[in-house]
Amino acid sequence: MSFADGVGDISISDNILPLSVWKAVEQSITETTGHAFSIKNQHRIGGGSINIACRIDGAGRRYFVKLNQAEQLDMFAAEADGLCELASAKAIRVPIPVCYGKAAGKSWLVTEYIGFGRGEEDSAQLLGRQLATLHRQSSEQFGWFRDNTIGSTPQHNAWSNDWVDFYRDHRLRFQLELAARNGFAGSLQIKGERLMANLDVFFSSYAPIASLLHGDLWGGNRAFDESGQPVIFDPAVYYGDREADIAMTELFSGFGADFYAAYQEAWPLDAGYSVRKSLYNLYHILNHANLFGGGYAVQAESMIDRLLAEI
Ligand code: ADP
């Protein structure tokens, strides 16, 4: 979908974005880059689940912009920090953040615009190897220096020395308590409590290191640039068990056999991953229950049933 030239007549879907927002975005880009920027064209980009996404063009420059309500500014600040953290690993291409801010009731994040292509024959393999390199960037502790969001749900990342405690308290318990407040009380909670009380069982012979994670690595958050280089974006960064990232790639599928073969060759996974995979994807399914409701709470409960059967 494209829009008429000129910032005066922007309307995006049903959301009218006031001219003052675009003027503030222009000013913010101008101040950050030190070069005057004026928007000549905007194009709406689909595919996102949370925000309005656009490409903005002006005098030979092009940026990617995500917009939301002003209250979401901190979500964008955390995303910018996450992209910087991922970029610092020099493992996988990510869009470099330019600026974020808010005006006239809206907030935004501006990043480098990356033109996506179909990928080359070896692009999936490359992503597998590069993800293993990303995961080799590690921290002394699990967590991160700041909280962020998973989708639009808060994600708490308080540093912890113990992965099992971290995963129990900041991932499973947080989502289960939210689910109870969202009307999914009852057997989901009772079984969830039992699972959390027995979490150590899944780690009896496995002690993960704290790897830098993308944190929300489903197929919709990875692409290939026009030269076939993998790109990852829209992260929910923290330092945790690398199996959590790999599990999410399997949740909605799409990464392909070459990707897994290359990852395993670069850094083989522990045999217990096949069981822990459900434990890690349970977090995302609980989050989906909290964001979208419907059958996700039922799916979460049957995942818990299968995990309890392992105890
Ligand atoms: P949301 O936060 O709403 O989920 P995304 O970050 O996933 O939004 O972005 C929405 C879509 O925009 C993606 O599916 C992708 O196709 C495209 N996209 C994301 N980042 C960039 C970028 N830096 N350059 C070009 N297109 C991008």
mmCIF file of C-alpha atoms and ligand atoms in Angstrom:
data_model
loop_
_atom_site.group_PDB
_atom_site.id
_atom_site.type_symbol
_atom_site.label_atom_id
_atom_site.label_comp_id
_atom_site.label_asym_id
_atom_site.label_seq_id
_atom_site.Cartn_x
_atom_site.Cartn_y
_atom_site.Cartn_z
ATOM 1 C CA MET A 1 0.000 0.000 0.000
ATOM 2 C CA SER A 2 1.434 3.385 -0.872
ATOM 3 C CA PHE A 3 0.466 6.907 -0.067
ATOM 4 C CA ALA A 4 0.213 10.177 -1.847
ATOM 5 C CA ASP A 5 3.357 12.239 -1.868
ATOM 6 C CA GLY A 6 3.642 14.904 0.767
ATOM 7 C CA VAL A 7 3.217 14.573 4.476
ATOM 8 C CA GLY A 8 0.061 16.679 4.576
ATOM 9 C CA ASP A 9 -2.353 13.955 3.479
ATOM 10 C CA ILE A 10 -1.135 10.921 5.327
ATOM 11 C CA SER A 11 -3.722 8.543 6.544
ATOM 12 C CA ILE A 12 -2.665 5.037 7.354
ATOM 13 C CA SER A 13 -5.396 2.484 7.299
ATOM 14 C CA ASP A 14 -7.905 3.728 9.875
ATOM 15 C CA ASN A 15 -5.228 5.474 11.879
ATOM 16 C CA ILE A 16 -4.836 9.111 11.062
ATOM 17 C CA LEU A 17 -1.294 10.140 11.855
ATOM 18 C CA PRO A 18 -1.178 13.884 12.368
ATOM 19 C CA LEU A 19 1.274 15.907 10.327
ATOM 20 C CA SER A 20 2.900 16.960 13.599
ATOM 21 C CA VAL A 21 4.010 13.336 14.188
ATOM 22 C CA TRP A 22 5.759 13.140 10.835
ATOM 23 C CA LYS A 23 7.330 16.545 11.368
ATOM 24 C CA ALA A 24 8.674 15.325 14.722
ATOM 25 C CA VAL A 25 10.023 12.151 13.075
ATOM 26 C CA GLU A 26 11.764 14.261 10.422
ATOM 27 C CA GLN A 27 13.247 16.520 13.090
ATOM 28 C CA SER A 28 14.387 13.585 15.189
ATOM 29 C CA ILE A 29 16.130 11.995 12.171
ATOM 30 C CA THR A 30 17.664 15.357 11.258
ATOM 31 C CA GLU A 31 19.036 15.891 14.782
ATOM 32 C CA THR A 32 20.353 12.339 15.155
ATOM 33 C CA THR A 33 22.029 12.099 11.781
ATOM 34 C CA GLY A 34 23.144 15.727 11.523
ATOM 35 C CA HIS A 35 21.647 15.924 8.019
ATOM 36 C CA ALA A 36 18.337 17.608 7.270
ATOM 37 C CA PHE A 37 15.718 15.007 6.361
ATOM 38 C CA SER A 38 12.352 15.699 4.809
ATOM 39 C CA ILE A 39 9.804 12.981 3.972
ATOM 40 C CA LYS A 40 8.808 12.804 0.319
ATOM 41 C CA ASN A 41 7.001 9.444 0.278
ATOM 42 C CA GLN A 42 5.594 6.974 2.744
ATOM 43 C CA HIS A 43 4.689 3.365 2.136
ATOM 44 C CA ARG A 44 2.850 1.204 4.609
ATOM 45 C CA ILE A 45 4.558 -2.155 5.262
ATOM 46 C CA GLY A 46 2.464 -5.139 6.336
ATOM 47 C CA GLY A 47 3.547 -8.197 8.278
ATOM 48 C CA GLY A 48 3.884 -6.727 11.754
ATOM 49 C CA SER A 49 1.641 -7.787 14.589
ATOM 50 C CA ILE A 50 1.853 -4.895 17.012
ATOM 51 C CA ASN A 51 2.755 -1.623 15.345
ATOM 52 C CA ILE A 52 2.121 0.432 12.223
ATOM 53 C CA ALA A 53 5.200 -0.016 10.014
ATOM 54 C CA CYS A 54 6.238 2.307 7.177
ATOM 55 C CA ARG A 55 9.064 3.032 4.827
ATOM 56 C CA ILE A 56 9.840 6.715 4.506
ATOM 57 C CA ASP A 57 11.835 8.197 1.635
ATOM 58 C CA GLY A 58 13.382 11.583 1.141
ATOM 59 C CA ALA A 59 16.161 12.926 -1.079
ATOM 60 C CA GLY A 60 18.072 9.691 -1.568
ATOM 61 C CA ARG A 61 17.554 8.462 1.987
ATOM 62 C CA ARG A 62 15.195 5.787 3.199
ATOM 63 C CA TYR A 63 14.203 4.651 6.702
ATOM 64 C CA PHE A 64 11.970 2.065 8.359
ATOM 65 C CA VAL A 65 9.593 3.490 10.977
ATOM 66 C CA LYS A 66 7.345 1.763 13.486
ATOM 67 C CA LEU A 67 4.619 3.799 15.173
ATOM 68 C CA ASN A 68 2.342 3.203 18.113
ATOM 69 C CA GLN A 69 0.671 5.124 20.923
ATOM 70 C CA ALA A 70 2.876 7.505 22.936
ATOM 71 C CA GLU A 71 2.680 5.159 25.960
ATOM 72 C CA GLN A 72 4.665 2.579 23.969
ATOM 73 C CA LEU A 73 7.788 4.747 23.796
ATOM 74 C CA ASP A 74 9.634 2.547 26.274
ATOM 75 C CA MET A 75 8.861 -0.519 24.157
ATOM 76 C CA PHE A 76 10.634 1.196 21.253
ATOM 77 C CA ALA A 77 13.525 2.293 23.479
ATOM 78 C CA ALA A 78 13.963 -1.343 24.560
ATOM 79 C CA GLU A 79 13.782 -2.511 20.952
ATOM 80 C CA ALA A 80 16.482 -0.019 19.972
ATOM 81 C CA ASP A 81 18.660 -1.264 22.856
ATOM 82 C CA GLY A 82 17.998 -4.854 21.773
ATOM 83 C CA LEU A 83 19.015 -4.169 18.184
ATOM 84 C CA CYS A 84 22.223 -2.501 19.418
ATOM 85 C CA GLU A 85 22.994 -5.486 21.652
ATOM 86 C CA LEU A 86 22.479 -7.892 18.745
ATOM 87 C CA ALA A 87 24.542 -5.683 16.428
ATOM 88 C CA SER A 88 27.389 -5.674 18.966
ATOM 89 C CA ALA A 89 27.797 -9.434 18.503
ATOM 90 C CA LYS A 90 28.601 -8.858 14.815
ATOM 91 C CA ALA A 91 26.989 -12.208 14.055
ATOM 92 C CA ILE A 92 23.762 -11.544 12.112
ATOM 93 C CA ARG A 93 22.684 -8.422 10.284
ATOM 94 C CA VAL A 94 20.087 -6.365 12.165
ATOM 95 C CA PRO A 95 18.536 -3.004 11.245
ATOM 96 C CA ILE A 96 20.619 -0.319 12.927
ATOM 97 C CA PRO A 97 18.436 1.949 15.065
ATOM 98 C CA VAL A 98 18.485 5.658 14.225
ATOM 99 C CA CYS A 99 16.203 7.281 16.812
ATOM 100 C CA TYR A 100 12.985 6.968 18.760
ATOM 101 C CA GLY A 101 10.686 9.529 20.305
ATOM 102 C CA LYS A 102 7.136 10.697 20.808
ATOM 103 C CA ALA A 103 4.922 13.605 19.810
ATOM 104 C CA ALA A 104 1.221 14.321 19.376
ATOM 105 C CA GLY A 105 0.123 11.158 21.167
ATOM 106 C CA LYS A 106 2.290 8.794 19.083
ATOM 107 C CA SER A 107 5.681 7.177 19.598
ATOM 108 C CA TRP A 108 8.046 5.849 16.976
ATOM 109 C CA LEU A 109 11.214 3.932 16.315
ATOM 110 C CA VAL A 110 13.264 4.747 13.217
ATOM 111 C CA THR A 111 15.818 2.232 11.944
ATOM 112 C CA GLU A 112 17.826 1.582 8.862
ATOM 113 C CA TYR A 113 15.568 0.376 6.039
ATOM 114 C CA ILE A 114 16.649 -2.981 4.627
ATOM 115 C CA GLY A 115 15.395 -4.145 1.233
ATOM 116 C CA PHE A 116 14.502 -7.821 1.539
ATOM 117 C CA GLY A 117 15.103 -10.483 -1.109
ATOM 118 C CA ARG A 118 14.217 -14.150 -1.470
ATOM 119 C CA GLY A 119 17.494 -15.487 -0.110
ATOM 120 C CA GLU A 120 20.129 -17.527 -1.891
ATOM 121 C CA GLU A 121 20.606 -21.270 -1.830
ATOM 122 C CA ASP A 122 22.929 -21.048 1.158
ATOM 123 C CA SER A 123 21.081 -18.292 3.079
ATOM 124 C CA ALA A 124 19.358 -20.649 5.548
ATOM 125 C CA GLN A 125 22.667 -22.409 6.278
ATOM 126 C CA LEU A 126 24.295 -19.056 6.797
ATOM 127 C CA LEU A 127 21.615 -18.077 9.296
ATOM 128 C CA GLY A 128 22.201 -21.338 11.191
ATOM 129 C CA ARG A 129 25.925 -20.652 11.488
ATOM 130 C CA GLN A 130 25.423 -16.992 12.313
ATOM 131 C CA LEU A 131 22.876 -17.794 15.029
ATOM 132 C CA ALA A 132 25.392 -20.129 16.667
ATOM 133 C CA THR A 133 27.904 -17.240 16.587
ATOM 134 C CA LEU A 134 25.331 -14.920 18.152
ATOM 135 C CA HIS A 135 24.686 -17.463 20.898
ATOM 136 C CA ARG A 136 28.388 -17.626 21.678
ATOM 137 C CA GLN A 137 28.131 -14.046 22.908
ATOM 138 C CA SER A 138 27.516 -14.723 26.558
ATOM 139 C CA SER A 139 27.049 -13.038 29.896
ATOM 140 C CA GLU A 140 27.967 -14.012 33.460
ATOM 141 C CA GLN A 141 24.322 -13.940 34.434
ATOM 142 C CA PHE A 142 20.918 -14.633 32.933
ATOM 143 C CA GLY A 143 18.682 -11.670 32.157
ATOM 144 C CA TRP A 144 19.541 -8.263 30.756
ATOM 145 C CA PHE A 145 20.272 -4.743 31.956
ATOM 146 C CA ARG A 146 16.685 -3.704 31.223
ATOM 147 C CA ASP A 147 13.169 -5.031 30.801
ATOM 148 C CA ASN A 148 11.538 -5.179 27.388
ATOM 149 C CA THR A 149 8.443 -6.684 25.794
ATOM 150 C CA ILE A 150 7.482 -9.927 24.088
ATOM 151 C CA GLY A 151 4.848 -8.872 21.577
ATOM 152 C CA SER A 152 3.310 -6.101 23.637
ATOM 153 C CA THR A 153 3.515 -8.063 26.923
ATOM 154 C CA PRO A 154 6.092 -6.875 29.469
ATOM 155 C CA GLN A 155 9.145 -9.151 29.725
ATOM 156 C CA HIS A 156 11.150 -8.879 32.943
ATOM 157 C CA ASN A 157 14.873 -9.505 32.701
ATOM 158 C CA ALA A 158 16.246 -8.963 36.236
ATOM 159 C CA TRP A 159 19.759 -10.475 36.360
ATOM 160 C CA SER A 160 19.923 -13.905 37.942
ATOM 161 C CA ASN A 161 22.703 -16.412 38.614
ATOM 162 C CA ASP A 162 20.327 -19.320 38.215
ATOM 163 C CA TRP A 163 18.683 -20.106 34.879
ATOM 164 C CA VAL A 164 16.015 -22.362 36.364
ATOM 165 C CA ASP A 165 14.962 -19.675 38.858
ATOM 166 C CA PHE A 166 15.031 -17.073 36.101
ATOM 167 C CA TYR A 167 12.923 -19.133 33.722
ATOM 168 C CA ARG A 168 10.472 -20.146 36.437
ATOM 169 C CA ASP A 169 9.948 -16.686 37.924
ATOM 170 C CA HIS A 170 10.390 -14.243 35.030
ATOM 171 C CA ARG A 171 9.029 -16.339 32.223
ATOM 172 C CA LEU A 172 6.544 -19.061 33.285
ATOM 173 C CA ARG A 173 5.221 -17.573 36.535
ATOM 174 C CA PHE A 174 4.854 -14.115 35.032
ATOM 175 C CA GLN A 175 2.772 -15.395 32.102
ATOM 176 C CA LEU A 176 0.733 -17.771 34.258
ATOM 177 C CA GLU A 177 -0.177 -14.991 36.689
ATOM 178 C CA LEU A 178 -1.120 -12.779 33.765
ATOM 179 C CA ALA A 179 -3.209 -15.622 32.347
ATOM 180 C CA ALA A 180 -5.084 -15.935 35.665
ATOM 181 C CA ARG A 181 -5.853 -12.204 35.510
ATOM 182 C CA ASN A 182 -6.985 -12.642 31.915
ATOM 183 C CA GLY A 183 -9.557 -15.246 32.909
ATOM 184 C CA PHE A 184 -7.504 -18.434 32.451
ATOM 185 C CA ALA A 185 -7.592 -19.529 36.088
ATOM 186 C CA GLY A 186 -8.260 -23.086 37.221
ATOM 187 C CA SER A 187 -6.563 -26.212 35.895
ATOM 188 C CA LEU A 188 -4.006 -24.248 33.830
ATOM 189 C CA GLN A 189 -2.787 -22.630 37.037
ATOM 190 C CA ILE A 190 -2.850 -25.810 39.132
ATOM 191 C CA LYS A 191 -0.863 -27.767 36.549
ATOM 192 C CA GLY A 192 1.414 -24.798 35.937
ATOM 193 C CA GLU A 193 2.271 -24.672 39.653
ATOM 194 C CA ARG A 194 3.169 -28.374 39.569
ATOM 195 C CA LEU A 195 5.386 -27.860 36.572
ATOM 196 C CA MET A 196 7.166 -24.897 38.164
ATOM 197 C CA ALA A 197 7.718 -26.853 41.374
ATOM 198 C CA ASN A 198 9.441 -29.590 39.359
ATOM 199 C CA LEU A 199 11.383 -27.510 36.875
ATOM 200 C CA ASP A 200 14.752 -28.804 38.130
ATOM 201 C CA VAL A 201 13.921 -32.219 36.648
ATOM 202 C CA PHE A 202 14.458 -30.847 33.145
ATOM 203 C CA PHE A 203 17.922 -29.607 34.055
ATOM 204 C CA SER A 204 19.272 -32.561 36.039
ATOM 205 C CA SER A 205 22.139 -33.107 33.596
ATOM 206 C CA TYR A 206 22.163 -29.843 31.692
ATOM 207 C CA ALA A 207 23.460 -26.404 32.718
ATOM 208 C CA PRO A 208 23.078 -23.783 29.988
ATOM 209 C CA ILE A 209 25.303 -20.771 29.644
ATOM 210 C CA ALA A 210 23.758 -17.320 29.332
ATOM 211 C CA SER A 211 23.753 -16.732 25.568
ATOM 212 C CA LEU A 212 22.660 -13.576 23.804
ATOM 213 C CA LEU A 213 19.194 -14.401 22.463
ATOM 214 C CA HIS A 214 16.985 -12.751 19.883
ATOM 215 C CA GLY A 215 14.152 -13.804 22.147
ATOM 216 C CA ASP A 216 11.275 -13.807 19.637
ATOM 217 C CA LEU A 217 12.761 -15.749 16.760
ATOM 218 C CA TRP A 218 9.786 -16.930 14.755
ATOM 219 C CA GLY A 219 9.881 -16.952 10.946
ATOM 220 C CA GLY A 220 8.223 -13.540 10.682
ATOM 221 C CA ASN A 221 11.173 -11.914 12.442
ATOM 222 C CA ARG A 222 13.858 -13.062 10.045
ATOM 223 C CA ALA A 223 14.457 -12.284 6.396
ATOM 224 C CA PHE A 224 17.271 -12.087 3.855
ATOM 225 C CA ASP A 225 18.625 -8.892 2.404
ATOM 226 C CA GLU A 226 19.000 -8.394 -1.323
ATOM 227 C CA SER A 227 22.411 -10.079 -1.293
ATOM 228 C CA GLY A 228 21.055 -13.137 0.529
ATOM 229 C CA GLN A 229 22.489 -12.203 3.940
ATOM 230 C CA PRO A 230 20.232 -13.176 6.852
ATOM 231 C CA VAL A 231 18.576 -10.353 8.789
ATOM 232 C CA ILE A 232 16.824 -10.621 12.149
ATOM 233 C CA PHE A 233 14.606 -7.896 13.616
ATOM 234 C CA ASP A 234 11.856 -7.167 16.159
ATOM 235 C CA PRO A 235 13.782 -8.829 19.025
ATOM 236 C CA ALA A 236 12.950 -9.442 22.687
ATOM 237 C CA VAL A 237 16.610 -9.632 23.726
ATOM 238 C CA TYR A 238 17.984 -11.174 26.910
ATOM 239 C CA TYR A 239 20.763 -13.570 27.929
ATOM 240 C CA GLY A 240 19.428 -17.094 28.391
ATOM 241 C CA ASP A 241 19.559 -20.705 27.253
ATOM 242 C CA ARG A 242 20.180 -20.776 23.492
ATOM 243 C CA GLU A 243 17.712 -23.656 23.267
ATOM 244 C CA ALA A 244 14.939 -21.099 23.873
ATOM 245 C CA ASP A 245 15.762 -19.368 20.555
ATOM 246 C CA ILE A 246 16.013 -22.658 18.661
ATOM 247 C CA ALA A 247 12.724 -23.853 20.164
ATOM 248 C CA MET A 248 10.950 -20.757 18.920
ATOM 249 C CA THR A 249 12.234 -21.283 15.376
ATOM 250 C CA GLU A 250 10.387 -24.607 15.491
ATOM 251 C CA LEU A 251 7.154 -23.244 16.988
ATOM 252 C CA PHE A 252 5.659 -21.919 13.746
ATOM 253 C CA SER A 253 8.295 -23.618 11.534
ATOM 254 C CA GLY A 254 9.754 -22.180 8.325
ATOM 255 C CA PHE A 255 13.502 -22.213 9.015
ATOM 256 C CA GLY A 256 14.219 -25.382 7.017
ATOM 257 C CA ALA A 257 16.476 -28.407 7.427
ATOM 258 C CA ASP A 258 19.598 -26.580 6.170
ATOM 259 C CA PHE A 259 19.292 -24.054 8.977
ATOM 260 C CA TYR A 260 19.193 -26.748 11.688
ATOM 261 C CA ALA A 261 21.974 -28.810 10.126
ATOM 262 C CA ALA A 262 24.252 -25.748 9.979
ATOM 263 C CA TYR A 263 23.450 -24.720 13.559
ATOM 264 C CA GLN A 264 24.075 -28.250 14.869
ATOM 265 C CA GLU A 265 27.344 -28.441 12.977
ATOM 266 C CA ALA A 266 28.497 -25.116 14.413
ATOM 267 C CA TRP A 267 27.351 -25.879 17.965
ATOM 268 C CA PRO A 268 25.509 -29.162 18.626
ATOM 269 C CA LEU A 269 22.481 -29.095 20.897
ATOM 270 C CA ASP A 270 22.208 -31.252 24.008
ATOM 271 C CA ALA A 271 20.077 -34.401 23.605
ATOM 272 C CA GLY A 272 17.619 -33.145 26.225
ATOM 273 C CA TYR A 273 16.627 -30.278 23.935
ATOM 274 C CA SER A 274 13.841 -32.379 22.421
ATOM 275 C CA VAL A 275 12.020 -32.338 25.775
ATOM 276 C CA ARG A 276 12.973 -28.804 26.878
ATOM 277 C CA LYS A 277 11.773 -27.451 23.534
ATOM 278 C CA SER A 278 8.161 -27.649 24.768
ATOM 279 C CA LEU A 279 9.127 -26.051 28.054
ATOM 280 C CA TYR A 280 10.543 -23.066 26.174
ATOM 281 C CA ASN A 281 7.704 -22.795 23.687
ATOM 282 C CA LEU A 282 5.209 -22.939 26.543
ATOM 283 C CA TYR A 283 6.293 -19.377 27.377
ATOM 284 C CA HIS A 284 5.323 -18.150 23.910
ATOM 285 C CA ILE A 285 2.050 -20.075 23.849
ATOM 286 C CA LEU A 286 1.115 -18.639 27.245
ATOM 287 C CA ASN A 287 1.985 -15.208 25.859
ATOM 288 C CA HIS A 288 -0.235 -15.874 22.841
ATOM 289 C CA ALA A 289 -3.040 -16.875 25.226
ATOM 290 C CA ASN A 290 -2.549 -13.572 27.036
ATOM 291 C CA LEU A 291 -2.405 -11.524 23.837
ATOM 292 C CA PHE A 292 -4.920 -13.310 21.633
ATOM 293 C CA GLY A 293 -6.885 -15.666 23.916
ATOM 294 C CA GLY A 294 -8.803 -18.321 22.042
ATOM 295 C CA GLY A 295 -7.336 -21.797 21.831
ATOM 296 C CA TYR A 296 -3.865 -20.846 23.057
ATOM 297 C CA ALA A 297 -4.767 -21.418 26.725
ATOM 298 C CA VAL A 298 -5.989 -24.916 25.822
ATOM 299 C CA GLN A 299 -2.784 -25.540 23.869
ATOM 300 C CA ALA A 300 -0.707 -24.314 26.829
ATOM 301 C CA GLU A 301 -2.496 -26.701 29.166
ATOM 302 C CA SER A 302 -1.910 -29.714 26.931
ATOM 303 C CA MET A 303 1.773 -28.729 26.630
ATOM 304 C CA ILE A 304 1.953 -28.668 30.430
ATOM 305 C CA ASP A 305 0.257 -32.098 30.553
ATOM 306 C CA ARG A 306 2.931 -33.528 28.258
ATOM 307 C CA LEU A 307 5.735 -31.909 30.271
ATOM 308 C CA LEU A 308 4.287 -33.233 33.547
ATOM 309 C CA ALA A 309 4.302 -36.713 32.017
ATOM 310 C CA GLU A 310 8.117 -36.402 31.809
ATOM 311 C CA ILE A 311 8.455 -35.888 35.556
HETATM 312 P P1 ADP B 1 5.862 -5.462 14.699
HETATM 313 O O1 ADP B 1 6.683 -4.894 15.806
HETATM 314 O O2 ADP B 1 4.560 -4.760 14.518
HETATM 315 O O3 ADP B 1 5.681 -6.968 14.789
HETATM 316 P P2 ADP B 1 7.995 -5.798 12.727
HETATM 317 O O4 ADP B 1 9.209 -5.276 13.397
HETATM 318 O O5 ADP B 1 7.840 -7.276 12.688
HETATM 319 O O6 ADP B 1 6.662 -5.153 13.335
HETATM 320 O O7 ADP B 1 7.982 -5.190 11.268
HETATM 321 C C1 ADP B 1 6.872 -5.349 10.395
HETATM 322 C C2 ADP B 1 7.351 -5.798 9.024
HETATM 323 O O8 ADP B 1 8.201 -4.799 8.478
HETATM 324 C C3 ADP B 1 8.182 -7.067 9.058
HETATM 325 O O9 ADP B 1 7.391 -8.192 8.861
HETATM 326 C C4 ADP B 1 9.166 -6.874 7.935
HETATM 327 O O10 ADP B 1 8.632 -7.397 6.736
HETATM 328 C C5 ADP B 1 9.287 -5.377 7.772
HETATM 329 N N1 ADP B 1 10.527 -4.842 8.358
HETATM 330 C C6 ADP B 1 10.931 -4.919 9.655
HETATM 331 N N2 ADP B 1 12.080 -4.260 9.838
HETATM 332 C C7 ADP B 1 12.427 -3.747 8.637
HETATM 333 C C8 ADP B 1 13.522 -2.953 8.172
HETATM 334 N N3 ADP B 1 14.472 -2.510 8.996
HETATM 335 N N4 ADP B 1 13.566 -2.633 6.869
HETATM 336 C C9 ADP B 1 12.583 -3.040 6.020
HETATM 337 N N5 ADP B 1 11.517 -3.760 6.390
HETATM 338 C C10 ADP B 1 11.438 -4.122 7.682
#
